[in-house]
Amino acid sequence: MDNMWIAALGPADRKRIEPHLHERPFAQGQMLYDAGEAVEEVWFPMSGVVSLMTILDDDRMIETAAIGREGLVGVTCGPLNARAASRAIAQVDGVSACCPSDVFADALGDSEPMRTALAKFTESLFAQVQQTAACNAQHRLDERLARWLLTIHDRADSDRFRLTQADVAGMLGVRRATVSEVGAELEDKGLIRRGRGWIEVTDRPALEDAACGCYGAIRGLMKDLGVPRPKAGAGA
């Protein structure tokens, strides 16, 4: 099992849900569920990245959290079987193990360790949402872009991933022309390379130096909570 959250469970807890899992691929731009919908499945990404999007009054969206193989998607928007508070959209192509939400709810009801593991993950996710909101309000766009690219890089399977300027602009809630300008600055410094529809991280340490402190703050909290932390080029 390539999902780190499931892999961290004890053998008895894994047996509660593994027989009910089925693999499902997801493609960039695919909506897993929309805000206001009942969430019928819990998604455990094994590769790829899913973004939780907040919908604004003018139908624009902005990313508030990114989830990869370290976590799960579908019970983090509210109580089980409640309607989703945000839209879940695939940001990077991947594959997920999926479990019916009622099966997962029963497993949680039977296992205190599973409830604790879920509580720790949702606490770390809530912290990511809060940190991202503060970051979007206070930090320079170049710092925010570096932080966001690091977040995606940790959860992607390679240094290069398919992203357009429009994709990045939508995630950060800014104009595409602004993303192009700031991206060019990072590229001129040798931190990234860009092509038509893709971005490649070329100097990871320098990109970390260019990011604001929000990236390190989120990872530090995940460490304190003892939840799995994805890292580019590493298994944990």
Coordinates of C-alpha atoms in Angstrom, one line a residue:
M1 CA 0.0 0.0 0.0
D2 CA 1.6 3.2 -1.2
N3 CA -0.7 5.5 0.9
M4 CA 1.3 6.6 3.9
W5 CA -1.8 7.1 6.2
I6 CA -3.0 3.5 5.7
A7 CA 0.6 2.1 5.9
A8 CA 1.0 3.8 9.4
L9 CA -2.1 2.0 10.8
G10 CA -1.7 -1.2 12.8
P11 CA -2.3 -4.6 11.1
A12 CA -5.8 -5.0 12.6
D13 CA -6.9 -1.6 11.5
R14 CA -5.6 -2.1 7.9
K15 CA -7.6 -5.3 7.7
R16 CA -10.7 -3.3 8.5
I17 CA -10.6 -1.3 5.3
E18 CA -8.1 -3.0 2.9
P19 CA -10.7 -5.7 1.7
H20 CA -13.0 -2.8 0.7
L21 CA -10.5 -0.7 -1.3
H22 CA -10.5 -0.4 -5.0
E23 CA -8.0 1.5 -7.1
R24 CA -9.2 4.5 -9.1
P25 CA -7.0 6.7 -11.3
F26 CA -7.6 10.5 -11.4
A27 CA -6.5 13.0 -14.0
Q28 CA -5.4 16.6 -13.7
G29 CA -8.4 18.8 -13.5
Q30 CA -10.8 16.0 -12.5
M31 CA -13.3 16.9 -9.8
L32 CA -13.5 14.2 -7.1
Y33 CA -16.5 15.9 -5.5
D34 CA -18.0 19.4 -5.3
A35 CA -18.8 21.7 -2.5
G36 CA -22.3 20.9 -1.2
E37 CA -22.2 17.3 -2.4
A38 CA -22.5 14.2 -0.2
V39 CA -19.2 12.5 -0.1
E40 CA -19.7 8.8 -0.8
E41 CA -16.1 7.6 -0.9
V42 CA -12.9 8.2 1.0
W43 CA -9.9 8.7 -1.3
F44 CA -6.4 7.5 -0.2
P45 CA -4.0 8.9 -2.8
M46 CA -1.1 6.6 -3.7
S47 CA 0.3 9.0 -6.2
G48 CA -0.6 12.4 -7.5
V49 CA -2.0 15.5 -5.7
V50 CA -5.5 16.6 -4.8
S51 CA -6.3 20.2 -4.1
L52 CA -9.1 21.4 -1.8
M53 CA -10.6 24.5 -3.3
T54 CA -12.7 27.2 -1.7
I55 CA -15.3 28.7 -4.0
L56 CA -15.7 32.5 -4.0
D57 CA -18.9 34.5 -4.8
D58 CA -17.8 35.3 -8.3
D59 CA -17.2 31.5 -9.0
R60 CA -13.4 31.9 -8.7
M61 CA -11.5 29.3 -6.7
I62 CA -8.4 29.4 -4.5
E63 CA -6.6 26.4 -3.1
T64 CA -6.6 26.1 0.7
A65 CA -4.9 22.7 1.1
A66 CA -3.0 20.0 -1.0
I67 CA -3.2 16.3 -0.2
G68 CA -1.1 13.5 -1.6
R69 CA 0.0 10.0 -0.5
E70 CA 0.4 11.2 3.1
G71 CA -3.3 11.5 3.7
L72 CA -6.9 11.0 2.7
V73 CA -9.6 13.0 1.0
G74 CA -13.3 12.9 1.7
V75 CA -13.7 13.1 5.5
T76 CA -11.7 16.2 6.1
C77 CA -14.4 18.6 5.0
G78 CA -16.8 17.9 7.9
P79 CA -18.5 15.0 9.8
L80 CA -18.7 11.7 8.0
N81 CA -21.5 11.6 5.4
A82 CA -21.9 15.4 5.6
R83 CA -21.9 17.6 2.6
A84 CA -18.5 18.8 1.4
A85 CA -17.5 22.3 2.3
S86 CA -15.0 22.6 -0.5
R87 CA -14.3 21.3 -4.0
A88 CA -11.7 18.5 -4.4
I89 CA -9.8 18.7 -7.7
A90 CA -6.9 16.6 -8.9
Q91 CA -3.9 18.8 -9.4
V92 CA -1.4 16.2 -10.5
D93 CA -2.3 12.9 -12.2
G94 CA -2.4 9.9 -9.8
V95 CA -4.0 6.8 -8.5
S96 CA -6.1 6.5 -5.3
A97 CA -7.4 3.6 -3.2
C98 CA -11.0 4.3 -2.5
C99 CA -13.2 3.1 0.3
P100 CA -17.0 3.5 0.7
S101 CA -17.6 6.2 3.3
D102 CA -20.0 4.0 5.3
V103 CA -17.4 1.3 5.5
F104 CA -14.8 3.8 6.7
A105 CA -17.2 5.2 9.2
D106 CA -17.8 1.7 10.7
A107 CA -14.1 1.1 10.9
L108 CA -13.6 4.3 12.8
G109 CA -16.4 3.5 15.2
D110 CA -14.7 0.2 16.0
S111 CA -11.2 1.5 16.4
E112 CA -9.9 4.2 18.7
P113 CA -6.4 4.2 17.1
M114 CA -8.0 4.9 13.8
R115 CA -10.0 7.8 15.2
T116 CA -6.8 9.2 16.7
A117 CA -4.9 8.8 13.4
L118 CA -7.7 10.6 11.6
A119 CA -7.8 13.4 14.3
K120 CA -4.1 14.0 13.9
F121 CA -4.3 14.2 10.2
T122 CA -7.3 16.5 10.2
E123 CA -5.6 18.8 12.7
S124 CA -2.5 19.0 10.5
L125 CA -4.8 19.7 7.5
F126 CA -6.6 22.4 9.4
A127 CA -3.3 24.0 10.2
Q128 CA -2.3 23.9 6.5
V129 CA -5.6 25.7 5.7
Q130 CA -4.9 28.4 8.3
Q131 CA -1.3 28.8 7.3
T132 CA -2.2 29.0 3.6
A133 CA -4.8 31.7 4.3
A134 CA -2.3 33.8 6.3
C135 CA 0.4 33.2 3.6
N136 CA -1.9 34.4 0.8
A137 CA -2.8 37.5 2.7
Q138 CA 0.7 38.6 3.9
H139 CA 3.5 37.2 1.9
R140 CA 5.1 38.2 -1.4
L141 CA 4.0 36.2 -4.5
D142 CA 7.5 34.9 -5.1
E143 CA 7.6 33.4 -1.6
R144 CA 4.1 32.0 -2.0
L145 CA 4.9 30.5 -5.4
A146 CA 8.1 28.8 -4.0
R147 CA 6.1 27.5 -1.0
W148 CA 3.4 26.1 -3.3
L149 CA 5.8 24.5 -5.6
L150 CA 7.6 22.8 -2.7
T151 CA 4.2 21.4 -1.5
I152 CA 3.4 20.0 -4.9
H153 CA 7.0 18.7 -5.4
D154 CA 6.8 16.7 -2.1
R155 CA 3.7 14.9 -3.3
A156 CA 4.6 14.4 -7.0
D157 CA 6.5 11.5 -8.3
S158 CA 9.2 13.4 -10.1
D159 CA 10.9 16.8 -10.3
R160 CA 8.8 17.7 -13.4
F161 CA 5.0 17.9 -13.2
R162 CA 2.3 19.0 -15.6
L163 CA 1.2 22.5 -14.6
T164 CA 0.2 25.5 -16.8
Q165 CA 0.5 29.1 -15.8
A166 CA -3.3 29.2 -15.6
D167 CA -3.2 26.2 -13.2
V168 CA -0.8 28.0 -10.9
A169 CA -2.7 31.3 -11.1
G170 CA -5.9 29.5 -10.1
M171 CA -4.3 27.8 -7.2
L172 CA -2.8 31.1 -5.8
G173 CA -5.7 33.3 -6.8
V174 CA -3.7 35.7 -8.9
R175 CA -3.6 36.8 -12.6
R176 CA -1.8 34.5 -15.0
A177 CA 0.5 37.3 -16.2
T178 CA 1.6 37.9 -12.7
V179 CA 2.5 34.2 -12.3
S180 CA 4.4 34.3 -15.5
E181 CA 6.5 37.3 -14.3
V182 CA 7.3 35.8 -10.9
G183 CA 7.9 32.4 -12.4
A184 CA 10.5 34.0 -14.8
E185 CA 12.3 35.4 -11.7
L186 CA 12.6 31.9 -10.1
E187 CA 13.7 30.5 -13.5
D188 CA 16.4 33.2 -13.9
K189 CA 17.8 32.2 -10.5
G190 CA 18.0 28.6 -11.6
L191 CA 15.4 27.3 -9.1
I192 CA 13.0 26.0 -11.7
R193 CA 12.6 25.4 -15.4
R194 CA 9.4 25.9 -17.3
G195 CA 8.0 24.7 -20.6
R196 CA 4.7 24.6 -22.3
G197 CA 2.4 23.0 -19.7
W198 CA 5.1 21.8 -17.3
I199 CA 7.3 23.0 -14.4
E200 CA 10.5 21.3 -13.2
V201 CA 12.2 21.9 -9.9
T202 CA 15.9 22.2 -10.6
D203 CA 17.4 23.5 -7.3
R204 CA 15.4 22.2 -4.4
P205 CA 17.5 23.7 -1.5
A206 CA 17.5 27.1 -3.2
L207 CA 13.7 26.9 -3.7
E208 CA 13.3 26.1 0.0
D209 CA 15.4 29.2 0.8
A210 CA 13.2 31.3 -1.5
A211 CA 10.0 30.2 0.2
C212 CA 8.4 31.9 3.1
G213 CA 8.4 30.3 6.5
C214 CA 4.9 28.8 6.0
Y215 CA 6.3 25.7 4.3
G216 CA 8.6 24.8 7.3
A217 CA 5.9 25.7 9.8
I218 CA 3.4 23.3 8.3
R219 CA 6.0 20.5 8.1
G220 CA 7.0 21.2 11.7
L221 CA 3.5 20.8 12.9
M222 CA 3.1 17.6 11.0
K223 CA 6.2 16.3 12.7
D224 CA 5.0 17.3 16.1
L225 CA 1.7 15.5 15.5
G226 CA 3.5 12.4 14.3
V227 CA 1.6 12.3 11.0
P228 CA 3.3 11.1 7.8
R229 CA 5.2 13.8 6.0
P230 CA 5.7 13.4 2.2
K231 CA 9.1 14.5 0.9
A232 CA 10.4 14.8 -2.6
G233 CA 12.8 12.0 -3.4
A234 CA 12.0 10.1 -0.1
G235 CA 9.5 7.6 1.0
A236 CA 8.4 9.6 4.1

